mmCIF file of C-alpha atoms in Angstrom:
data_model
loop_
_atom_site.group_PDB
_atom_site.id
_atom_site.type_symbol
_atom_site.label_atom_id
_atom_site.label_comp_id
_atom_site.label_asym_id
_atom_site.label_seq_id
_atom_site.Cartn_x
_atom_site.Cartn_y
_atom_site.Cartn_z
ATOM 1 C CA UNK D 1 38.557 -20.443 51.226
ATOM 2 C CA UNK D 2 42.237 -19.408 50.682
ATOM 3 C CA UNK D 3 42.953 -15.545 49.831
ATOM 4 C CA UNK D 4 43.967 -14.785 46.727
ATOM 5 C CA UNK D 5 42.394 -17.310 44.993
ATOM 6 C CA UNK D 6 39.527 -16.455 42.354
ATOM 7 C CA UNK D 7 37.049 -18.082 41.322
ATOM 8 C CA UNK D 8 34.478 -17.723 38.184
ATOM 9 C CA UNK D 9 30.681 -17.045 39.155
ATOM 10 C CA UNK D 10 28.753 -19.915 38.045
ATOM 11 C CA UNK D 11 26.515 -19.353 34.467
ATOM 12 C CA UNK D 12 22.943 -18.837 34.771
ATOM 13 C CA UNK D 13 20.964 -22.671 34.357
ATOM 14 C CA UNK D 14 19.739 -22.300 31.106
ATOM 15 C CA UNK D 15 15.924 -22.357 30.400
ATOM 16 C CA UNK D 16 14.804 -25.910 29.342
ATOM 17 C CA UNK D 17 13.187 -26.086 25.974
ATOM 18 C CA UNK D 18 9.727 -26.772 27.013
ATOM 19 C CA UNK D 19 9.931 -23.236 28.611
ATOM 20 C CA UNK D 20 11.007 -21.503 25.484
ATOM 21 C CA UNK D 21 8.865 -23.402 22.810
ATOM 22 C CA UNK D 22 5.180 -21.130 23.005
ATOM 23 C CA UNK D 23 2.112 -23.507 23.582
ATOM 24 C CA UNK D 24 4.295 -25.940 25.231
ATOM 25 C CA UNK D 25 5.299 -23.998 27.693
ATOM 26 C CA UNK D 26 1.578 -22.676 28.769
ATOM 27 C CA UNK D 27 0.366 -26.047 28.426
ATOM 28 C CA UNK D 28 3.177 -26.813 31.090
ATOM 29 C CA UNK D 29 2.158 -23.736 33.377
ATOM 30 C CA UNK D 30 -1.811 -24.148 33.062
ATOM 31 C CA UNK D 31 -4.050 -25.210 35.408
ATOM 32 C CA UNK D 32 -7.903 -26.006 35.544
ATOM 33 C CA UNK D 33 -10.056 -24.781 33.405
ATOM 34 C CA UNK D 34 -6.945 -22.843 31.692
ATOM 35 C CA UNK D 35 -5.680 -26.522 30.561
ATOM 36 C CA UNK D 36 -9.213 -28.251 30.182
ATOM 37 C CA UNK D 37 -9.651 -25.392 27.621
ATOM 38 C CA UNK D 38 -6.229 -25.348 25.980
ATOM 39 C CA UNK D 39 -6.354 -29.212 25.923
ATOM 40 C CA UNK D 40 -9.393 -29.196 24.056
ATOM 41 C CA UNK D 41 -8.203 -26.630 21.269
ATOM 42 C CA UNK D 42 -5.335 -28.524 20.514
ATOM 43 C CA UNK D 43 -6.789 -31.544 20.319
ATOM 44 C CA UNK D 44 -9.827 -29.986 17.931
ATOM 45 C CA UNK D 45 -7.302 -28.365 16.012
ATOM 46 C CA UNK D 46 -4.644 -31.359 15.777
ATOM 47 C CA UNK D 47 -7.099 -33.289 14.167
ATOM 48 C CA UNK D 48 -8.549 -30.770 11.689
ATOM 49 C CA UNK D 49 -4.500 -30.171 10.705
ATOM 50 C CA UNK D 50 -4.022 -34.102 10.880
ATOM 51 C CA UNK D 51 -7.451 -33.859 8.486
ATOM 52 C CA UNK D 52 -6.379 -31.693 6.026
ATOM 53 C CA UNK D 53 -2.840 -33.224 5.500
ATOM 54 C CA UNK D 54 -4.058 -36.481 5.156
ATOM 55 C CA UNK D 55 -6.961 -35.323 3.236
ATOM 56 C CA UNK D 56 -6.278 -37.776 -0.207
ATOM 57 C CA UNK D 57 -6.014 -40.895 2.271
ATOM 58 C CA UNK D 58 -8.982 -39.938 4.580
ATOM 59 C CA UNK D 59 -11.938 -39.387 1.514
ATOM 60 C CA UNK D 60 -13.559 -42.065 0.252
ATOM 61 C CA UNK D 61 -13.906 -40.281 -3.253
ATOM 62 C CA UNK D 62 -11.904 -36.952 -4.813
ATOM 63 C CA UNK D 63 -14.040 -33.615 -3.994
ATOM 64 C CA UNK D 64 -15.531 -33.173 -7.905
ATOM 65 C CA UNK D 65 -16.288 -37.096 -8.100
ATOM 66 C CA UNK D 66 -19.429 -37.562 -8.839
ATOM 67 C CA UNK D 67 -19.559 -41.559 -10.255
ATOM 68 C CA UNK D 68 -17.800 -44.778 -8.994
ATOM 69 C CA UNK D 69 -16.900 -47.571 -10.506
ATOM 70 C CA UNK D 70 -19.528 -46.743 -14.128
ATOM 71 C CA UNK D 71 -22.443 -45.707 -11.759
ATOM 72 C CA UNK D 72 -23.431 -42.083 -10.645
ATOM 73 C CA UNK D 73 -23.793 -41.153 -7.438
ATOM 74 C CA UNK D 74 -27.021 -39.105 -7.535
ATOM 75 C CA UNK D 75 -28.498 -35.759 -6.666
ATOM 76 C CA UNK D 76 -29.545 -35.240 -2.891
ATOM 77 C CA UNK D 77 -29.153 -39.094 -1.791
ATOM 78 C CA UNK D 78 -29.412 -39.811 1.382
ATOM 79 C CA UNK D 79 -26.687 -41.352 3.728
ATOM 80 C CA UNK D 80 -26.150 -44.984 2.240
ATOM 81 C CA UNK D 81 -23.253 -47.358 1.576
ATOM 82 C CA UNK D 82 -21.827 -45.740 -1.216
ATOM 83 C CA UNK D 83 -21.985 -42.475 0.491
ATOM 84 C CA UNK D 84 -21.821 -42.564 3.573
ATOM 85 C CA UNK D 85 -23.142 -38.817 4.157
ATOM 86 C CA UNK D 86 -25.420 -38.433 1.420
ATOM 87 C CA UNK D 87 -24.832 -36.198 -1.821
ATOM 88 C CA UNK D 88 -24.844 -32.951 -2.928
ATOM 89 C CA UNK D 89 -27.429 -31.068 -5.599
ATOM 90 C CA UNK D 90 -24.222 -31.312 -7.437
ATOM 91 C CA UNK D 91 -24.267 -35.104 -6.982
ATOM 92 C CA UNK D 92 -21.258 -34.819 -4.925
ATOM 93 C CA UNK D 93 -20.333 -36.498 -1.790
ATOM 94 C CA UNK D 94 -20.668 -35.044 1.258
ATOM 95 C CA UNK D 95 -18.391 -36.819 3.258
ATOM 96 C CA UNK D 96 -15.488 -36.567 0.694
ATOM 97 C CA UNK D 97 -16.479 -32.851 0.697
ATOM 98 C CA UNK D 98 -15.828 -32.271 4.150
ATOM 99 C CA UNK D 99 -13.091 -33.687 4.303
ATOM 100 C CA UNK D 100 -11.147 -32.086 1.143
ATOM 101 C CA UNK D 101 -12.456 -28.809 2.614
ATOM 102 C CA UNK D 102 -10.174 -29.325 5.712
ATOM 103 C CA UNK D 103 -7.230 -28.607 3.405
ATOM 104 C CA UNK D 104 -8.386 -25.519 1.453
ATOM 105 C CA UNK D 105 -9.092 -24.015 4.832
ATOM 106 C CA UNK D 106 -5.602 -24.997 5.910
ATOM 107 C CA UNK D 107 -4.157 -23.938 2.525
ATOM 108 C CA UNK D 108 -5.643 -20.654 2.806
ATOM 109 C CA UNK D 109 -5.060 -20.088 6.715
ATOM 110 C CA UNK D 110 -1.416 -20.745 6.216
ATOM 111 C CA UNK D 111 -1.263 -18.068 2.698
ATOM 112 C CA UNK D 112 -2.989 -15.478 5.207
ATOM 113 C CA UNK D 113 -1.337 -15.888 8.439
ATOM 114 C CA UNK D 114 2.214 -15.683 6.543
ATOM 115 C CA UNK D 115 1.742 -12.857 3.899
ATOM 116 C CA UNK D 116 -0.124 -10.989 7.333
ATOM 117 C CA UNK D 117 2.753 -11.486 9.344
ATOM 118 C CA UNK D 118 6.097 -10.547 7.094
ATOM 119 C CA UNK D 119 3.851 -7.475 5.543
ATOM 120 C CA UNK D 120 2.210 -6.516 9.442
ATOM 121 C CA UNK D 121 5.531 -7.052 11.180
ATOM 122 C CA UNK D 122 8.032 -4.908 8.629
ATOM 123 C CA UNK D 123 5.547 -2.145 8.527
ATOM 124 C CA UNK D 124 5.028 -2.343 12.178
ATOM 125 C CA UNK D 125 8.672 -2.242 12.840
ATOM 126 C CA UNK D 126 9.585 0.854 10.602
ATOM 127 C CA UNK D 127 6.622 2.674 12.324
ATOM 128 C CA UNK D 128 7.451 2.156 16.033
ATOM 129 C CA UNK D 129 11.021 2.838 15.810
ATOM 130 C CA UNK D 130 11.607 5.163 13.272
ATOM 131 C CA UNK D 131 8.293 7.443 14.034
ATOM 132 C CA UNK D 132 7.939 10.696 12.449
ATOM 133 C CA UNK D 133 5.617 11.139 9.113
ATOM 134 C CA UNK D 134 6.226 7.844 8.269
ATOM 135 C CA UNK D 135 4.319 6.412 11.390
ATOM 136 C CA UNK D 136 1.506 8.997 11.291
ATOM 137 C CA UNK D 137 1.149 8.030 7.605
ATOM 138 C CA UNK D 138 1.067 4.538 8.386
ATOM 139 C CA UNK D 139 -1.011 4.551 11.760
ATOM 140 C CA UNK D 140 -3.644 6.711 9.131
ATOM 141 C CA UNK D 141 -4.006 3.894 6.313
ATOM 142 C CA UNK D 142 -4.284 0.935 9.369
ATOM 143 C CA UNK D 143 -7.719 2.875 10.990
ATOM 144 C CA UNK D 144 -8.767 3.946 7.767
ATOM 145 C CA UNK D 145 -8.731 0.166 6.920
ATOM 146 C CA UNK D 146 -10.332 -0.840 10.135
ATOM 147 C CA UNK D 147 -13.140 1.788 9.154
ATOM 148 C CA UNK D 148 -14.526 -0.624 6.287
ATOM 149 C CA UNK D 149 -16.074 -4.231 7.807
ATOM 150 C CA UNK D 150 -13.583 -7.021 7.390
ATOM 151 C CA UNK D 151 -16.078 -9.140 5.385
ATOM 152 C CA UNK D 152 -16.863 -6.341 3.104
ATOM 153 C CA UNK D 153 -13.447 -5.304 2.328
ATOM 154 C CA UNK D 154 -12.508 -8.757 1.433
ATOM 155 C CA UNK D 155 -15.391 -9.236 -0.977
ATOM 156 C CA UNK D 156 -14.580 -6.227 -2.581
ATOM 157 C CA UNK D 157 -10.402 -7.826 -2.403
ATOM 158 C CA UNK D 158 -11.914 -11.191 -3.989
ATOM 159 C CA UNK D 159 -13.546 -8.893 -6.596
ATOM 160 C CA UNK D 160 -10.848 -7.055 -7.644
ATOM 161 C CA UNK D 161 -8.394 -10.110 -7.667
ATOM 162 C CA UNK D 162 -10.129 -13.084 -9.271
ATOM 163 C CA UNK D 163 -13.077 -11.420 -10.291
ATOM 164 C CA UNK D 164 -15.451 -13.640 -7.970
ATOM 165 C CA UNK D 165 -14.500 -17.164 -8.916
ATOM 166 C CA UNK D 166 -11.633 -18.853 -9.857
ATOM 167 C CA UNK D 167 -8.845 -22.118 -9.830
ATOM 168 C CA UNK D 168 -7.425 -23.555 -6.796
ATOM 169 C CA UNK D 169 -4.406 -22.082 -6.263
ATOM 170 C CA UNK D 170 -5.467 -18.744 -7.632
ATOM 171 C CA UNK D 171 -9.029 -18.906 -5.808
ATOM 172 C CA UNK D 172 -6.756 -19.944 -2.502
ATOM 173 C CA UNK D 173 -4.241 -16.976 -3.255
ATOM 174 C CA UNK D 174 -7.105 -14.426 -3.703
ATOM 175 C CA UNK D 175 -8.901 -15.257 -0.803
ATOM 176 C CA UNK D 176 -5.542 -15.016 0.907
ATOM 177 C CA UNK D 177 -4.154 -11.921 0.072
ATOM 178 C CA UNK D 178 -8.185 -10.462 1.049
ATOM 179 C CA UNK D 179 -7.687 -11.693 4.866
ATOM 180 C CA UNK D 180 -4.139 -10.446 4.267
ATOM 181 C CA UNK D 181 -5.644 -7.025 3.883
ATOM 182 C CA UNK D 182 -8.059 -7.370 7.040
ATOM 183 C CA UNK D 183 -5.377 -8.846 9.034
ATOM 184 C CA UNK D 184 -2.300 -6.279 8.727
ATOM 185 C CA UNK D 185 -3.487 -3.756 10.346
ATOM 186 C CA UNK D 186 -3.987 -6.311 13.503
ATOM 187 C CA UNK D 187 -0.496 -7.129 13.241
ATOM 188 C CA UNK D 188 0.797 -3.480 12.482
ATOM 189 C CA UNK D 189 -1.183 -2.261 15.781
ATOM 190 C CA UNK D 190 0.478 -4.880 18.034
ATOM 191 C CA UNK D 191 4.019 -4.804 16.696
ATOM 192 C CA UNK D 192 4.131 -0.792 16.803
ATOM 193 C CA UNK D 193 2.960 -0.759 20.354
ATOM 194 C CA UNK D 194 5.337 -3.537 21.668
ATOM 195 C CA UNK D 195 8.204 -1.725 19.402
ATOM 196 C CA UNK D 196 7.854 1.522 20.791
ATOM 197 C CA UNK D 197 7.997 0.239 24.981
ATOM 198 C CA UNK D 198 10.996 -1.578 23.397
ATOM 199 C CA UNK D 199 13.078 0.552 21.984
ATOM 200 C CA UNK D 200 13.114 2.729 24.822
ATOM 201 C CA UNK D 201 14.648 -0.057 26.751
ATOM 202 C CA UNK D 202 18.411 0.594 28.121
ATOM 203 C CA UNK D 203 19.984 -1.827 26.078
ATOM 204 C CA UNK D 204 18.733 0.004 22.772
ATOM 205 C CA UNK D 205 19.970 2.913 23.730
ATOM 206 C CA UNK D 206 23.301 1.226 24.806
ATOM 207 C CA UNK D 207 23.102 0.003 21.150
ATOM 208 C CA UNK D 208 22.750 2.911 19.636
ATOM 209 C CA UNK D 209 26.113 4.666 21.675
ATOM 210 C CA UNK D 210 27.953 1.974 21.217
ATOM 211 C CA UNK D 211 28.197 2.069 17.009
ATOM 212 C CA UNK D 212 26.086 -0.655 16.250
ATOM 213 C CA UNK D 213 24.537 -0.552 13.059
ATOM 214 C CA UNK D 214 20.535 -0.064 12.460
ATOM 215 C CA UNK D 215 19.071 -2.867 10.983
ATOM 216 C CA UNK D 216 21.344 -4.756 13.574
ATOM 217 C CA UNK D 217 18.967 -2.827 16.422
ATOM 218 C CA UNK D 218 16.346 -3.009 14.462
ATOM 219 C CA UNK D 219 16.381 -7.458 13.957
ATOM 220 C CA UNK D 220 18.809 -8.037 16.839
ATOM 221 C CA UNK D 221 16.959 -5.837 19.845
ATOM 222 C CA UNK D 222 14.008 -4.504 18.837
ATOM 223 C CA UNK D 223 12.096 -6.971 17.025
ATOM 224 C CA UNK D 224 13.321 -9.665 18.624
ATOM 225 C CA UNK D 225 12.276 -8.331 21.834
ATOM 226 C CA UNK D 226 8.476 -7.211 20.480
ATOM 227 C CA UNK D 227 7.027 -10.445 19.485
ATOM 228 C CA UNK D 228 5.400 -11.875 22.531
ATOM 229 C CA UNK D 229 2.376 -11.047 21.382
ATOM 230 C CA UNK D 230 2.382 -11.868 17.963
ATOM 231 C CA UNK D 231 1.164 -15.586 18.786
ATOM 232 C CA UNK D 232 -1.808 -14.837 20.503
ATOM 233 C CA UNK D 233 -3.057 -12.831 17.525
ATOM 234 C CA UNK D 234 -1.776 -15.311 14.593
ATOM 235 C CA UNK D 235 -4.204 -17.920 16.462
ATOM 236 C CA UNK D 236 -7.122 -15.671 17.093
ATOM 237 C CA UNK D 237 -6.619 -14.586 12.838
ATOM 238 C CA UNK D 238 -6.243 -18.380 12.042
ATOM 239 C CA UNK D 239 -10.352 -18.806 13.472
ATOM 240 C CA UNK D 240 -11.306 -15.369 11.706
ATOM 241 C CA UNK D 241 -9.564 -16.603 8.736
ATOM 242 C CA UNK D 242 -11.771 -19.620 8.466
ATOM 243 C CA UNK D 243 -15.035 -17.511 9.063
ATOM 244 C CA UNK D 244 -13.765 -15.133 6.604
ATOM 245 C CA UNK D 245 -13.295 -18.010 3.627
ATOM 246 C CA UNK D 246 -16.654 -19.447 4.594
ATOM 247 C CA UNK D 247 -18.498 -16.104 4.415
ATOM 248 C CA UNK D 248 -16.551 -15.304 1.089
ATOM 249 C CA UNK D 249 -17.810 -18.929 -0.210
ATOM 250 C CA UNK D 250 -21.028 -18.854 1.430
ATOM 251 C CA UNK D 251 -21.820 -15.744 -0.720
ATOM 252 C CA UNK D 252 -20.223 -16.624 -3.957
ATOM 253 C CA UNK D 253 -17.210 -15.254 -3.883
ATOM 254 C CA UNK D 254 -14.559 -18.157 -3.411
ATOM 255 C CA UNK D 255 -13.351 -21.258 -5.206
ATOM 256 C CA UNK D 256 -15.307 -22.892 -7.785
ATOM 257 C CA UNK D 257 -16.814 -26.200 -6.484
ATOM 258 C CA UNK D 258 -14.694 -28.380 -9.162
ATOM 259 C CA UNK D 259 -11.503 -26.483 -8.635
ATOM 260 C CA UNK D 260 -11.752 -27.372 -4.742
ATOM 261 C CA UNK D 261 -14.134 -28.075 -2.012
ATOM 262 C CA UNK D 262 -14.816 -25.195 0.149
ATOM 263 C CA UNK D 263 -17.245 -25.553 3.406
ATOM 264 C CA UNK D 264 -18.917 -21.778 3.162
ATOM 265 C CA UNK D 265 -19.739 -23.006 -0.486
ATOM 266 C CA UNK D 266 -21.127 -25.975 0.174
ATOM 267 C CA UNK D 267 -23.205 -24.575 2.498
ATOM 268 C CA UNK D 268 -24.696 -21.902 0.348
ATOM 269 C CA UNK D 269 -25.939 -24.338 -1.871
ATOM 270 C CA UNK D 270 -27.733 -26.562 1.286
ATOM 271 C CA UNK D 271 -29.664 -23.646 2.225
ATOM 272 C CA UNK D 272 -32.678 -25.173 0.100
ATOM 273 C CA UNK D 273 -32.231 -28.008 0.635
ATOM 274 C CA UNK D 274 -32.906 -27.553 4.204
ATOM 275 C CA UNK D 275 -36.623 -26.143 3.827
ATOM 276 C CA UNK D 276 -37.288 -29.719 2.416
ATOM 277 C CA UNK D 277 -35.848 -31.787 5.252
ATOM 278 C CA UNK D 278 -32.800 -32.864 3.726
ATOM 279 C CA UNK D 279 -30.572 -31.804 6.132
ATOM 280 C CA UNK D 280 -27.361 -33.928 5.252
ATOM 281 C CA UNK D 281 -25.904 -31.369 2.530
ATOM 282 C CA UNK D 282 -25.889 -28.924 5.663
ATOM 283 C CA UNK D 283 -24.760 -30.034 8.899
ATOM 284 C CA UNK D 284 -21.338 -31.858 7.799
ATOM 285 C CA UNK D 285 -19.555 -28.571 6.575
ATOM 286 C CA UNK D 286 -21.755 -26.953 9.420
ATOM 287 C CA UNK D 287 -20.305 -28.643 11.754
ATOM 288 C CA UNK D 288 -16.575 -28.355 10.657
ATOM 289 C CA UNK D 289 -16.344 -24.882 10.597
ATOM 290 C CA UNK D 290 -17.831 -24.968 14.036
ATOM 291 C CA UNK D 291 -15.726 -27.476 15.009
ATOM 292 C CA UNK D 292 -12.623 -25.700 13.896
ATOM 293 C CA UNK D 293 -13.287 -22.580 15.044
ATOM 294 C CA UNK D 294 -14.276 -23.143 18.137
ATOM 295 C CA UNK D 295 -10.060 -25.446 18.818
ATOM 296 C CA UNK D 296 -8.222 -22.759 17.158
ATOM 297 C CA UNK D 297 -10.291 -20.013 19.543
ATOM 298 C CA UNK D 298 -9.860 -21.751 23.005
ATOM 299 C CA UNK D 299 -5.922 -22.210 22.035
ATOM 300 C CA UNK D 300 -6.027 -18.498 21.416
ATOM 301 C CA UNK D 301 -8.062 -17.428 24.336
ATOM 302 C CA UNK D 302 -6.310 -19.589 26.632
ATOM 303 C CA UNK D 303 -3.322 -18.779 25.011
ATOM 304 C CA UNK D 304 -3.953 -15.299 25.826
ATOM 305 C CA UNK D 305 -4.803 -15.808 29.563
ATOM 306 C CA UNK D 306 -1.458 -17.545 30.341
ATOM 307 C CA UNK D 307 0.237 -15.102 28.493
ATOM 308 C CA UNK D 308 -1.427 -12.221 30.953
ATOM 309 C CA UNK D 309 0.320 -12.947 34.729
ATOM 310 C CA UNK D 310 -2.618 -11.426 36.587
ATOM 311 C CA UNK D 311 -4.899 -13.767 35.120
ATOM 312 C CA UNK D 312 -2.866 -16.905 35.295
ATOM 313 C CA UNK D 313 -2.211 -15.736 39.273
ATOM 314 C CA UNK D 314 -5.335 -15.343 39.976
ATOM 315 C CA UNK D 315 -6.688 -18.881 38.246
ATOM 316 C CA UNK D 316 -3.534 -20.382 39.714
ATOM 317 C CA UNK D 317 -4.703 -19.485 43.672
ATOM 318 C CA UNK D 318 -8.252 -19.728 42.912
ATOM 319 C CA UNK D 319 -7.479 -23.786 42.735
ATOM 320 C CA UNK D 320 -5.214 -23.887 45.682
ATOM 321 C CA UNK D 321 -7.240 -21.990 47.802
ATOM 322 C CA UNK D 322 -8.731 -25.247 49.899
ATOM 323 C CA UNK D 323 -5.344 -26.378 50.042
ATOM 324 C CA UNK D 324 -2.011 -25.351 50.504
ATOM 325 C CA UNK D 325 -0.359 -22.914 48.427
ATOM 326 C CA UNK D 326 1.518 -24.695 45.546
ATOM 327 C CA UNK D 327 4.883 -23.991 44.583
ATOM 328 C CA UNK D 328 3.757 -22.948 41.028
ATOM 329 C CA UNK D 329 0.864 -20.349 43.360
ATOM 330 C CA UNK D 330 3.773 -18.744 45.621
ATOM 331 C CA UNK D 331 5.886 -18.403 42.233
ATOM 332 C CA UNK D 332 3.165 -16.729 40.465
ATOM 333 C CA UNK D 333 2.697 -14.504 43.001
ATOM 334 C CA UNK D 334 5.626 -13.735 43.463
#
């Protein structure tokens, strides 16, 4: 190469956007029983989102209907051609039901997970970085709330807000802003922790010297740099969510039954029915809740391994170990 003559070092390839986007890059990196698992949440929990969108096209009848066409359905039917699940005491069907459930779950998931987030993250930020009274204050109210039992405190948060029972989008806000209460702390803990290894960091401090102005560090640096974990725990909320509503239904406390259908509801009033054998009032919305809680926990759990590098190394050699070391195995343990 002739003397004199510079030349410009080349840029760094850019990540492709299947590496940057969350679950699509672990579902890229996983392997065995890491993907079976992963595979199989998303798949249970694309169809109970696909559900609960498509909730007025899927049902066969609207969630309070309780005659077609002049003629009433009946109380406690069994599984026939008109419904195809059977009814409720309420002469309600089950299948419709189900179904409409899917969305005030969804409703309600969404509500928590956001209000959890903004409130969890903001308070977690000024904590970490700022420290001081402020974050002994605030590290004080988050274990004092983890000292009451999540279900309890949001029964006594459904109480205070609704007063029990109430309208759709007031019985889907109050049961909301209860998780809300149960889940901030979650989300305080993990931001705080991942804000204060952060802000430590070089380029904070080269930040700070340098002029630039706080809330600048603050978004630009610090937060932006202390959310890796934050998905992991918004999934592993979204199945305690569920459990949460049901348990709130379940024992009275939710949405009234011709405001919306709720699964923990519904299956507070099938508990007598199922000492006289009619058991199809009580395994549909069973078996949803089951059904959904079980996808959104293996995408959180498995979601959680990838995120951990000893455990995806060590799953990653465990299925090369008969053959030859994969390229993916000598880059993970590298």
């Amino acid at each position: 190469m002739p003397t004199g003559v510079m030349t410009t070092p080349p840029e760094p390839a850019r990540r492709p956007l299947s590496d940057r986007i969350p679950v699509v890059s672990h579902l890229k990196h996983s392997v065995g029983w890491q993907r079976a698992m992963l595979v199989v949440g998303l798949v249970l929990t694309g169809l109970f989102i696909l559900v609960a969108i498509f909730a007025p096209l899927i049902a066969p009848y609207s969630y309070a209907q309780r005659t077609v066409d002049g003629h009433d359905f009946g109380t406690l039917q069994p599984p026939n051609a008109t419904n195809l699940l059977g009814t409720t005491v309420s002469g309600f069907d089950v299948l419709s039901r189900t179904i409409w459930g899917a969305q005030t779950a969804l409703l309600v998931i969404i509500c928590a997970i956001l209000f959890s987030i903004f409130i969890g993250i903001f308070v977690g930020l000024l904590s970490g970085y700022f420290g001081g009274w402020v974050d002994r204050v605030l590290v004080v109210i988050a274990d004092a709330i983890y000292a009451f039992p999540s279900l309890l405190l949001a029964i006594v948060m459904a109480i205070v807000i609704s007063h029990g029972q109430s309208k759709l989008w007031g019985g889907i806000l109050a049961a909301a802003i209860s998780i809300t209460v149960v889940f901030v702390p979650q989300y305080f803990r993990v931001v705080r922790s991942e804000v204060l290894r952060v802000k430590a960091e070089p380029f904070v401090e080269s930040a700070k010297v340098i002029g630039a102005p706080t809330l600048r560090i603050l978004v630009r640096h610090v937060l932006r740099n202390s959310m890796r974990s934050v998905p992991v725990v918004v999934t592993l909320n979204a199945s305690e969510a569920v459990l949460t509503l049901a348990g709130l239904g379940f024992l009275g406390f939710g949405i009234e039954a011709t405001a919306a259908a709720e699964w923990g509801y519904d299956l507070s009033r099938s508990v007598q029915d199922v000492t006289s054998h009619i058991w199809w009032t009580a395994i549909p919305p069973g078996v949803a809740i089951v059904l959904v809680v079980l996808g959104i926990t293996l995408v959180g759990e498995s979601l959680n391994d990838l995120s951990d590098p000893r455990l995806r190394r060590r799953r990653r050699v465990k299925v090369s170990a008969n053959d030859s070391p994969t390229d993916d195995a000598k880059g993970a343990g590298a």
